[in-house]
PDB file of C-alpha atoms in Angstrom:
ATOM      1  CA  HIS A   1     139.476 104.075 116.448  1.00 84.00           C
ATOM      2  CA  ARG A   2     139.495 101.196 114.663  1.00 82.00           C
ATOM      3  CA  ASP A   3     136.404 101.553 112.961  1.00 86.00           C
ATOM      4  CA  SER A   4     137.875 104.803 111.158  1.00 92.00           C
ATOM      5  CA  TYR A   5     140.428 102.884 109.327  1.00 94.00           C
ATOM      6  CA  SER A   6     139.420 101.210 105.923  1.00 92.00           C
ATOM      7  CA  GLN A   7     138.020  98.419 105.500  1.00 90.00           C
ATOM      8  CA  PRO A   8     141.155  96.368 103.926  1.00 90.00           C
ATOM      9  CA  LEU A   9     143.321  97.771 106.590  1.00 95.00           C
ATOM     10  CA  GLN A  10     141.088  96.438 109.837  1.00 94.00           C
ATOM     11  CA  GLY A  11     141.444  92.849 107.933  1.00 95.00           C
ATOM     12  CA  ARG A  12     145.067  93.555 107.965  1.00 95.00           C
ATOM     13  CA  ILE A  13     145.076  94.508 111.729  1.00 95.00           C
ATOM     14  CA  THR A  14     142.730  91.613 112.392  1.00 96.00           C
ATOM     15  CA  ARG A  15     145.416  89.274 110.541  1.00 97.00           C
ATOM     16  CA  LEU A  16     147.915  90.542 112.544  1.00 97.00           C
ATOM     17  CA  GLN A  17     146.438  90.212 115.405  1.00 96.00           C
ATOM     18  CA  CYS A  18     145.719  86.269 115.566  1.00 98.00           C
ATOM     19  CA  TRP A  19     149.693  85.874 114.689  1.00 97.00           C
ATOM     20  CA  ALA A  20     150.727  88.435 117.509  1.00 97.00           C
ATOM     21  CA  ARG A  21     148.813  86.168 120.189  1.00 94.00           C
ATOM     22  CA  ASP A  22     150.532  84.283 122.821  1.00 89.00           C
ATOM     23  CA  ALA A  23     151.200  80.614 121.420  1.00 87.00           C
ATOM     24  CA  GLU A  24     152.958  78.282 123.873  1.00 86.00           C
ATOM     25  CA  ARG A  25     150.555  75.752 125.424  1.00 87.00           C
ATOM     26  CA  THR A  26     146.919  73.986 125.077  1.00 91.00           C
ATOM     27  CA  SER A  27     144.721  77.126 126.769  1.00 92.00           C
ATOM     28  CA  GLU A  28     146.446  79.852 124.060  1.00 94.00           C
ATOM     29  CA  TYR A  29     146.279  77.989 120.704  1.00 95.00           C
ATOM     30  CA  GLU A  30     142.126  77.416 121.664  1.00 96.00           C
ATOM     31  CA  MET A  31     141.870  81.192 122.574  1.00 97.00           C
ATOM     32  CA  THR A  32     143.370  82.051 119.122  1.00 98.00           C
ATOM     33  CA  ILE A  33     141.048  79.477 117.614  1.00 98.00           C
ATOM     34  CA  ALA A  34     138.251  81.009 118.735  1.00 98.00           C
ATOM     35  CA  PHE A  35     139.568  84.347 117.981  1.00 98.00           C
ATOM     36  CA  ALA A  36     140.017  83.533 114.636  1.00 98.00           C
ATOM     37  CA  SER A  37     136.732  81.833 114.177  1.00 98.00           C
ATOM     38  CA  GLN A  38     135.071  84.827 115.105  1.00 98.00           C
ATOM     39  CA  GLN A  39     137.001  87.112 112.714  1.00 97.00           C
ATOM     40  CA  LEU A  40     136.305  84.531 109.871  1.00 98.00           C
ATOM     41  CA  SER A  41     132.168  85.438 110.536  1.00 97.00           C
ATOM     42  CA  VAL A  42     132.958  89.041 110.536  1.00 95.00           C
ATOM     43  CA  ALA A  43     135.492  88.552 107.037  1.00 96.00           C
ATOM     44  CA  ARG A  44     132.337  86.828 105.357  1.00 96.00           C
ATOM     45  CA  ARG A  45     129.876  89.099 106.407  1.00 95.00           C
ATOM     46  CA  GLN A  46     132.109  91.974 105.076  1.00 93.00           C
ATOM     47  CA  ASP A  47     133.170  89.642 101.903  1.00 95.00           C
ATOM     48  CA  ASP A  48     136.860  90.410 102.674  1.00 96.00           C
ATOM     49  CA  LYS A  49     138.228  87.208 101.099  1.00 97.00           C
ATOM     50  CA  GLN A  50     141.895  87.789 102.124  1.00 96.00           C
ATOM     51  CA  THR A  51     141.237  88.410 105.329  1.00 97.00           C
ATOM     52  CA  GLU A  52     139.634  85.199 105.420  1.00 98.00           C
ATOM     53  CA  ALA A  53     142.370  83.098 103.835  1.00 98.00           C
ATOM     54  CA  GLY A  54     144.695  84.451 106.204  1.00 98.00           C
ATOM     55  CA  LEU A  55     142.420  83.675 109.246  1.00 98.00           C
ATOM     56  CA  PHE A  56     142.227  80.282 107.660  1.00 98.00           C
ATOM     57  CA  ILE A  57     146.108  80.082 107.944  1.00 98.00           C
ATOM     58  CA  CYS A  58     146.516  81.432 111.329  1.00 98.00           C
ATOM     59  CA  ARG A  59     143.316  78.966 112.796  1.00 98.00           C
ATOM     60  CA  GLY A  60     144.590  75.834 110.817  1.00 98.00           C
ATOM     61  CA  PHE A  61     148.395  76.679 112.506  1.00 98.00           C
ATOM     62  CA  ASN A  62     146.950  76.341 115.630  1.00 97.00           C
ATOM     63  CA  GLN A  63     144.610  73.663 115.141  1.00 97.00           C
ATOM     64  CA  GLN A  64     148.154  71.999 114.150  1.00 96.00           C
ATOM     65  CA  MET A  65     149.876  72.823 117.795  1.00 94.00           C
ATOM     66  CA  LEU A  66     146.900  71.116 119.016  1.00 93.00           C
ATOM     67  CA  GLY A  67     147.570  68.058 116.916  1.00 93.00           C
ATOM     68  CA  ASN A  68     144.265  68.503 115.428  1.00 96.00           C
ATOM     69  CA  MET A  69     145.873  67.696 111.675  1.00 96.00           C
ATOM     70  CA  THR A  70     142.542  66.837 110.286  1.00 97.00           C
ATOM     71  CA  GLN A  71     141.043  70.346 111.116  1.00 98.00           C
ATOM     72  CA  ALA A  72     144.151  72.114 110.003  1.00 98.00           C
ATOM     73  CA  LYS A  73     144.522  70.614 106.872  1.00 98.00           C
ATOM     74  CA  ALA A  74     141.212  71.699 106.067  1.00 98.00           C
ATOM     75  CA  ASP A  75     141.910  75.167 106.972  1.00 98.00           C
ATOM     76  CA  TYR A  76     145.192  75.347 105.160  1.00 98.00           C
ATOM     77  CA  ASP A  77     143.073  73.686 101.977  1.00 98.00           C
ATOM     78  CA  ALA A  78     140.492  76.459 102.590  1.00 98.00           C
ATOM     79  CA  ALA A  79     143.012  79.389 102.780  1.00 98.00           C
ATOM     80  CA  LEU A  80     144.621  77.922  99.517  1.00 98.00           C
ATOM     81  CA  ARG A  81     141.245  77.724  97.468  1.00 98.00           C
ATOM     82  CA  LEU A  82     140.686  81.210  98.469  1.00 98.00           C
ATOM     83  CA  ALA A  83     144.048  82.746  97.591  1.00 98.00           C
ATOM     84  CA  GLU A  84     143.496  80.849  93.887  1.00 98.00           C
ATOM     85  CA  ALA A  85     140.398  82.151  93.343  1.00 98.00           C
ATOM     86  CA  LEU A  86     142.060  85.676  94.465  1.00 97.00           C
ATOM     87  CA  ASP A  87     144.983  84.876  92.325  1.00 97.00           C
ATOM     88  CA  ASP A  88     147.037  86.315  95.543  1.00 97.00           C
ATOM     89  CA  PRO A  89     150.675  84.686  94.794  1.00 97.00           C
ATOM     90  CA  ARG A  90     151.523  85.503  98.552  1.00 97.00           C
ATOM     91  CA  LEU A  91     148.754  84.257 100.341  1.00 98.00           C
ATOM     92  CA  LYS A  92     149.188  80.873  97.985  1.00 98.00           C
ATOM     93  CA  SER A  93     152.863  80.612  99.123  1.00 98.00           C
ATOM     94  CA  ASP A  94     151.710  81.098 102.428  1.00 98.00           C
ATOM     95  CA  ALA A  95     149.245  78.114 102.876  1.00 98.00           C
ATOM     96  CA  LEU A  96     151.406  76.148 100.760  1.00 98.00           C
ATOM     97  CA  SER A  97     154.322  76.702 103.265  1.00 98.00           C
ATOM     98  CA  TYR A  98     152.424  75.770 106.401  1.00 98.00           C
ATOM     99  CA  ARG A  99     150.570  72.901 104.904  1.00 98.00           C
ATOM    100  CA  GLY A 100     154.150  71.438 103.991  1.00 98.00           C
ATOM    101  CA  ASP A 101     155.790  71.904 106.920  1.00 98.00           C
ATOM    102  CA  MET A 102     152.597  69.924 108.697  1.00 98.00           C
ATOM    103  CA  PHE A 103     152.937  67.327 106.057  1.00 98.00           C
ATOM    104  CA  ALA A 104     156.555  66.984 106.348  1.00 97.00           C
ATOM    105  CA  TYR A 105     156.226  66.846 110.439  1.00 96.00           C
ATOM    106  CA  GLN A 106     153.656  63.830 110.153  1.00 96.00           C
ATOM    107  CA  GLY A 107     155.757  61.945 107.945  1.00 95.00           C
ATOM    108  CA  VAL A 108     153.817  62.858 104.632  1.00 97.00           C
ATOM    109  CA  LEU A 109     157.283  63.831 103.232  1.00 97.00           C
ATOM    110  CA  SER A 110     156.949  63.671  99.308  1.00 97.00           C
ATOM    111  CA  GLN A 111     153.801  65.655  99.307  1.00 98.00           C
ATOM    112  CA  GLY A 112     155.289  68.336 102.315  1.00 98.00           C
ATOM    113  CA  LEU A 113     157.949  68.701  99.580  1.00 98.00           C
ATOM    114  CA  ILE A 114     155.876  69.580  96.703  1.00 98.00           C
ATOM    115  CA  ASP A 115     153.885  72.067  98.753  1.00 98.00           C
ATOM    116  CA  LEU A 116     157.255  73.625 100.508  1.00 98.00           C
ATOM    117  CA  LEU A 117     159.191  74.012  97.045  1.00 98.00           C
ATOM    118  CA  ALA A 118     155.898  75.776  95.366  1.00 98.00           C
ATOM    119  CA  ALA A 119     156.073  78.424  98.000  1.00 98.00           C
ATOM    120  CA  TYR A 120     159.667  78.481  97.876  1.00 98.00           C
ATOM    121  CA  ASP A 121     159.234  79.660  94.400  1.00 98.00           C
ATOM    122  CA  GLY A 122     156.122  81.932  94.838  1.00 98.00           C
ATOM    123  CA  TYR A 123     158.452  83.748  97.508  1.00 98.00           C
ATOM    124  CA  VAL A 124     161.225  84.150  94.957  1.00 98.00           C
ATOM    125  CA  SER A 125     159.369  85.576  92.728  1.00 98.00           C
ATOM    126  CA  LEU A 126     157.900  88.266  94.975  1.00 98.00           C
ATOM    127  CA  GLY A 127     161.169  89.371  96.447  1.00 98.00           C
ATOM    128  CA  GLN A 128     160.258  87.922 100.172  1.00 98.00           C
ATOM    129  CA  GLU A 129     163.573  87.393 100.867  1.00 97.00           C
ATOM    130  CA  GLY A 130     162.818  86.703 104.598  1.00 97.00           C
ATOM    131  CA  LEU A 131     160.185  84.235 103.852  1.00 98.00           C
ATOM    132  CA  ARG A 132     162.262  82.462 101.240  1.00 98.00           C
ATOM    133  CA  LEU A 133     165.137  81.951 103.990  1.00 98.00           C
ATOM    134  CA  LYS A 134     161.997  80.724 106.329  1.00 98.00           C
ATOM    135  CA  VAL A 135     160.825  78.248 103.531  1.00 98.00           C
ATOM    136  CA  LEU A 136     164.513  77.065 102.654  1.00 98.00           C
ATOM    137  CA  ALA A 137     165.196  76.023 106.008  1.00 98.00           C
ATOM    138  CA  GLN A 138     162.098  73.760 106.498  1.00 98.00           C
ATOM    139  CA  ILE A 139     162.789  72.536 103.080  1.00 98.00           C
ATOM    140  CA  ALA A 140     166.406  71.619 104.536  1.00 98.00           C
ATOM    141  CA  ASN A 141     164.549  69.772 107.360  1.00 98.00           C
ATOM    142  CA  THR A 142     162.227  67.757 104.968  1.00 98.00           C
ATOM    143  CA  TYR A 143     165.208  66.699 103.483  1.00 98.00           C
ATOM    144  CA  ARG A 144     166.622  65.701 106.515  1.00 98.00           C
ATOM    145  CA  ARG A 145     163.779  63.687 107.449  1.00 97.00           C
ATOM    146  CA  MET A 146     164.001  62.111 104.082  1.00 97.00           C
ATOM    147  CA  GLY A 147     167.648  61.142 104.814  1.00 97.00           C
ATOM    148  CA  ILE A 148     168.848  63.234 101.660  1.00 98.00           C
ATOM    149  CA  TYR A 149     171.327  64.716 104.474  1.00 98.00           C
ATOM    150  CA  VAL A 150     174.239  66.139 101.836  1.00 98.00           C
ATOM    151  CA  ARG A 151     171.546  68.795 100.475  1.00 98.00           C
ATOM    152  CA  ALA A 152     170.100  69.136 103.861  1.00 98.00           C
ATOM    153  CA  HIS A 153     173.652  70.598 104.893  1.00 98.00           C
ATOM    154  CA  GLU A 154     173.504  72.571 101.618  1.00 98.00           C
ATOM    155  CA  TYR A 155     170.513  74.585 102.545  1.00 98.00           C
ATOM    156  CA  PHE A 156     171.016  74.443 106.399  1.00 98.00           C
ATOM    157  CA  GLU A 157     174.657  76.231 105.348  1.00 97.00           C
ATOM    158  CA  GLU A 158     172.643  78.938 102.737  1.00 98.00           C
ATOM    159  CA  VAL A 159     170.443  79.843 105.179  1.00 98.00           C
ATOM    160  CA  MET A 160     172.654  80.489 108.427  1.00 97.00           C
ATOM    161  CA  GLN A 161     175.353  82.243 106.260  1.00 98.00           C
ATOM    162  CA  ALA A 162     172.030  84.693 105.219  1.00 98.00           C
ATOM    163  CA  TYR A 163     171.024  84.962 108.882  1.00 98.00           C
ATOM    164  CA  GLN A 164     174.548  85.542 110.425  1.00 97.00           C
ATOM    165  CA  GLN A 165     175.062  88.515 107.283  1.00 97.00           C
ATOM    166  CA  ARG A 166     171.561  89.857 108.346  1.00 97.00           C
ATOM    167  CA  HIS A 167     172.784  89.718 112.477  1.00 97.00           C
ATOM    168  CA  ASP A 168     169.359  87.768 112.884  1.00 97.00           C
ATOM    169  CA  GLN A 169     170.483  85.963 116.295  1.00 96.00           C
ATOM    170  CA  ASN A 170     166.978  84.503 116.918  1.00 96.00           C
ATOM    171  CA  SER A 171     166.928  82.726 113.491  1.00 97.00           C
ATOM    172  CA  LEU A 172     170.417  81.762 113.312  1.00 97.00           C
ATOM    173  CA  ILE A 173     169.404  80.485 116.652  1.00 97.00           C
ATOM    174  CA  ASP A 174     166.354  78.324 115.472  1.00 96.00           C
ATOM    175  CA  VAL A 175     167.859  77.030 112.534  1.00 97.00           C
ATOM    176  CA  GLY A 176     170.756  76.106 114.657  1.00 97.00           C
ATOM    177  CA  THR A 177     168.542  73.692 116.376  1.00 97.00           C
ATOM    178  CA  LEU A 178     167.685  71.938 113.146  1.00 97.00           C
ATOM    179  CA  LEU A 179     170.986  71.554 112.191  1.00 98.00           C
ATOM    180  CA  ALA A 180     171.491  70.220 115.308  1.00 98.00           C
ATOM    181  CA  ILE A 181     168.942  67.326 114.737  1.00 97.00           C
ATOM    182  CA  LEU A 182     170.429  66.817 111.157  1.00 98.00           C
ATOM    183  CA  TYR A 183     174.134  66.082 113.326  1.00 98.00           C
ATOM    184  CA  THR A 184     171.787  63.610 115.666  1.00 97.00           C
ATOM    185  CA  ASP A 185     170.243  61.907 112.592  1.00 97.00           C
ATOM    186  CA  GLU A 186     173.702  61.109 111.423  1.00 98.00           C
ATOM    187  CA  ASP A 187     174.771  59.816 114.901  1.00 97.00           C
ATOM    188  CA  ARG A 188     177.212  62.627 115.270  1.00 97.00           C
ATOM    189  CA  TYR A 189     176.105  63.641 118.870  1.00 97.00           C
ATOM    190  CA  ALA A 190     178.893  65.461 119.980  1.00 96.00           C
ATOM    191  CA  GLN A 191     178.748  67.562 117.136  1.00 97.00           C
ATOM    192  CA  ALA A 192     175.169  68.565 117.929  1.00 98.00           C
ATOM    193  CA  LEU A 193     175.822  69.376 121.667  1.00 98.00           C
ATOM    194  CA  PRO A 194     177.414  72.679 121.135  1.00 97.00           C
ATOM    195  CA  LEU A 195     174.693  74.150 119.054  1.00 98.00           C
ATOM    196  CA  LEU A 196     172.117  72.460 121.665  1.00 98.00           C
ATOM    197  CA  GLU A 197     173.912  74.133 124.307  1.00 98.00           C
ATOM    198  CA  ALA A 198     173.819  77.757 122.799  1.00 97.00           C
ATOM    199  CA  ALA A 199     170.095  77.234 121.982  1.00 98.00           C
ATOM    200  CA  GLU A 200     169.567  76.394 125.701  1.00 98.00           C
ATOM    201  CA  ARG A 201     171.223  79.639 126.958  1.00 98.00           C
ATOM    202  CA  TYR A 202     169.589  81.744 124.550  1.00 98.00           C
ATOM    203  CA  TYR A 203     165.857  80.431 125.135  1.00 97.00           C
ATOM    204  CA  ARG A 204     166.592  80.718 129.056  1.00 97.00           C
ATOM    205  CA  GLN A 205     167.763  84.584 128.402  1.00 97.00           C
ATOM    206  CA  GLU A 206     164.908  85.263 125.877  1.00 95.00           C
ATOM    207  CA  GLN A 207     162.256  83.271 128.774  1.00 93.00           C
ATOM    208  CA  ARG A 208     161.029  81.033 126.043  1.00 93.00           C
ATOM    209  CA  GLU A 209     159.744  78.432 128.523  1.00 92.00           C
ATOM    210  CA  MET A 210     158.648  75.993 125.978  1.00 92.00           C
ATOM    211  CA  ASP A 211     161.189  76.284 123.699  1.00 94.00           C
ATOM    212  CA  LEU A 212     163.707  75.737 126.547  1.00 96.00           C
ATOM    213  CA  ALA A 213     161.810  72.340 127.566  1.00 96.00           C
ATOM    214  CA  TRP A 214     162.014  70.880 124.059  1.00 96.00           C
ATOM    215  CA  ILE A 215     165.504  71.752 123.458  1.00 98.00           C
ATOM    216  CA  ARG A 216     166.282  70.385 126.868  1.00 98.00           C
ATOM    217  CA  VAL A 217     164.714  67.150 125.607  1.00 98.00           C
ATOM    218  CA  GLU A 218     166.926  67.160 122.500  1.00 98.00           C
ATOM    219  CA  LEU A 219     169.747  67.655 124.423  1.00 98.00           C
ATOM    220  CA  ALA A 220     168.669  64.679 126.432  1.00 98.00           C
ATOM    221  CA  TRP A 221     168.544  62.658 123.210  1.00 97.00           C
ATOM    222  CA  SER A 222     172.217  63.499 122.212  1.00 98.00           C
ATOM    223  CA  LEU A 223     173.596  62.795 125.614  1.00 98.00           C
ATOM    224  CA  LEU A 224     171.999  59.935 125.604  1.00 98.00           C
ATOM    225  CA  ASN A 225     173.484  58.487 122.800  1.00 97.00           C
ATOM    226  CA  LEU A 226     176.576  59.340 124.239  1.00 98.00           C
ATOM    227  CA  ASN A 227     175.795  57.023 126.839  1.00 97.00           C
ATOM    228  CA  ARG A 228     175.887  60.085 129.462  1.00 98.00           C
ATOM    229  CA  ILE A 229     172.435  58.512 130.658  1.00 98.00           C
ATOM    230  CA  ASP A 230     172.585  60.440 134.601  1.00 97.00           C
ATOM    231  CA  GLU A 231     173.148  63.955 132.339  1.00 98.00           C
ATOM    232  CA  ALA A 232     170.251  63.122 130.118  1.00 98.00           C
ATOM    233  CA  LEU A 233     168.007  62.422 133.227  1.00 98.00           C
ATOM    234  CA  ILE A 234     168.966  66.108 134.461  1.00 98.00           C
ATOM    235  CA  LYS A 235     168.016  67.414 131.321  1.00 98.00           C
ATOM    236  CA  LEU A 236     164.747  65.671 131.095  1.00 98.00           C
ATOM    237  CA  GLU A 237     163.897  66.489 134.906  1.00 97.00           C
ATOM    238  CA  GLN A 238     164.790  69.911 134.120  1.00 97.00           C
ATOM    239  CA  ALA A 239     162.527  70.323 131.337  1.00 96.00           C
ATOM    240  CA  LYS A 240     159.655  68.497 133.145  1.00 95.00           C
ATOM    241  CA  PRO A 241     158.289  71.211 135.371  1.00 93.00           C
ATOM    242  CA  VAL A 242     157.392  73.300 132.368  1.00 91.00           C
ATOM    243  CA  LEU A 243     155.994  70.367 130.633  1.00 91.00           C
ATOM    244  CA  TYR A 244     153.749  69.178 133.675  1.00 87.00           C
ATOM    245  CA  ARG A 245     153.096  72.429 135.200  1.00 80.00           C
ATOM    246  CA  TYR A 246     149.299  72.653 134.191  1.00 67.00           C
ATOM    247  CA  GLU A 247     148.598  69.502 133.390  1.00 62.00           C
ATOM    248  CA  GLU A 248     145.824  69.575 130.377  1.00 71.00           C
ATOM    249  CA  ASP A 249     147.289  72.882 129.635  1.00 79.00           C
ATOM    250  CA  THR A 250     150.757  72.327 127.852  1.00 86.00           C
ATOM    251  CA  ASP A 251     152.599  71.813 124.368  1.00 88.00           C
ATOM    252  CA  GLU A 252     151.339  68.670 123.440  1.00 90.00           C
ATOM    253  CA  ALA A 253     154.012  67.801 120.906  1.00 92.00           C
ATOM    254  CA  THR A 254     156.936  68.595 122.998  1.00 94.00           C
ATOM    255  CA  LEU A 255     155.588  66.520 125.746  1.00 95.00           C
ATOM    256  CA  GLY A 256     155.152  63.724 123.855  1.00 96.00           C
ATOM    257  CA  LEU A 257     158.493  63.688 122.885  1.00 97.00           C
ATOM    258  CA  TRP A 258     159.697  64.004 126.316  1.00 97.00           C
ATOM    259  CA  GLN A 259     158.028  60.861 127.283  1.00 97.00           C
ATOM    260  CA  LEU A 260     159.419  59.675 124.213  1.00 98.00           C
ATOM    261  CA  VAL A 261     162.965  60.385 125.282  1.00 98.00           C
ATOM    262  CA  MET A 262     162.245  59.347 128.741  1.00 98.00           C
ATOM    263  CA  GLY A 263     161.102  56.441 127.885  1.00 98.00           C
ATOM    264  CA  LEU A 264     164.066  55.833 125.736  1.00 98.00           C
ATOM    265  CA  THR A 265     166.081  57.019 128.893  1.00 98.00           C
ATOM    266  CA  LEU A 266     164.493  54.384 131.499  1.00 98.00           C
ATOM    267  CA  GLU A 267     165.489  51.878 129.254  1.00 97.00           C
ATOM    268  CA  ALA A 268     169.033  52.552 129.222  1.00 97.00           C
ATOM    269  CA  LYS A 269     168.909  52.600 132.656  1.00 97.00           C
ATOM    270  CA  LYS A 270     167.276  48.695 132.847  1.00 97.00           C
ATOM    271  CA  GLU A 271     164.031  50.003 134.015  1.00 97.00           C
ATOM    272  CA  GLY A 272     161.449  48.564 131.373  1.00 96.00           C
ATOM    273  CA  ASP A 273     158.308  48.762 132.817  1.00 97.00           C
ATOM    274  CA  GLN A 274     158.650  52.652 133.571  1.00 97.00           C
ATOM    275  CA  ALA A 275     159.784  52.679 129.753  1.00 98.00           C
ATOM    276  CA  LEU A 276     157.084  50.885 128.459  1.00 98.00           C
ATOM    277  CA  HIS A 277     154.687  53.127 130.398  1.00 97.00           C
ATOM    278  CA  TYR A 278     156.146  56.720 128.978  1.00 97.00           C
ATOM    279  CA  LEU A 279     156.135  54.851 125.666  1.00 98.00           C
ATOM    280  CA  ALA A 280     152.350  54.082 125.504  1.00 97.00           C
ATOM    281  CA  ARG A 281     152.030  57.913 126.593  1.00 96.00           C
ATOM    282  CA  ALA A 282     153.992  59.334 124.180  1.00 97.00           C
ATOM    283  CA  GLU A 283     152.258  56.865 121.606  1.00 97.00           C
ATOM    284  CA  SER A 284     148.688  58.303 122.520  1.00 96.00           C
ATOM    285  CA  ILE A 285     150.078  62.250 121.681  1.00 94.00           C
ATOM    286  CA  PHE A 286     151.386  60.861 118.104  1.00 96.00           C
ATOM    287  CA  SER A 287     148.581  58.871 117.497  1.00 96.00           C
ATOM    288  CA  GLN A 288     146.181  61.963 117.202  1.00 93.00           C
ATOM    289  CA  GLU A 289     148.849  64.277 115.535  1.00 93.00           C
ATOM    290  CA  GLN A 290     149.138  60.972 113.081  1.00 94.00           C
ATOM    291  CA  ASN A 291     152.588  61.450 113.102  1.00 94.00           C
ATOM    292  CA  GLN A 292     153.995  58.672 111.579  1.00 93.00           C
ATOM    293  CA  ARG A 293     157.447  58.943 111.893  1.00 93.00           C
ATOM    294  CA  PHE A 294     157.174  59.222 115.422  1.00 95.00           C
ATOM    295  CA  LEU A 295     154.802  56.442 115.889  1.00 97.00           C
ATOM    296  CA  ALA A 296     157.591  54.437 113.809  1.00 96.00           C
ATOM    297  CA  TRP A 297     160.020  55.224 116.632  1.00 94.00           C
ATOM    298  CA  ILE A 298     158.108  54.829 119.420  1.00 96.00           C
ATOM    299  CA  TYR A 299     156.988  50.920 118.074  1.00 96.00           C
TER     300      TYR A 299
END
């Protein structure tokens, strides 16, 4: 009975549908992009600019997950223009938070931080506490990428305390993984391990396959740096079946990270030819993503 609802509510249902779809591997991202594109045409015909902006953000995120960063940025920019024309602070903050996090992931750190701080201020003014915490974690992660570790720790601590008070186990685990990566950046690998192992148990229990594969790659990196090379290789082998199960239908960013860490692990085992093979495959993925941080690491 969808047609019996008011037009604004139908648009809201559409936006929620876009985000509610499965989003772990290539085919799922592609199907969501197709859904968003189809519904964008409907929203334009109905002159529903709020739904149009929301669908641009959803489509942009899925383009980003495919590594199509130019298309993702175009969608985020389009959403931002609509949000500003509508004078809708919530939509504007949403668009800025997604675009800023993408910039930070790529290594365009100053622009990413500008967007994220603006989104943070927007959510604070709207009293959107859940979204404020989400963006604060992204800001902390950006400071981590910039090497400003003291501030990153301060913000991660604030977010972790808030999620503990809310008894939000899922968010607590997700942010705990980012804190673990901060520890690895500081060469504090032994402190990263308990957080990564807790995430591994949680993702396995929740049957979050791709998150489980990713966290095992992060575990492998910490184990490698603790000179526990054989254990690192075991974690990489545990992650491999999920990432290679459907060959072309996987999560490219996680696969690229797996190939990068596999290359570094094989280098530690003095298997240089094989290491170069995996590093070259990782390079192709991160080149498509225009990811300066990971390309620098590979080179």
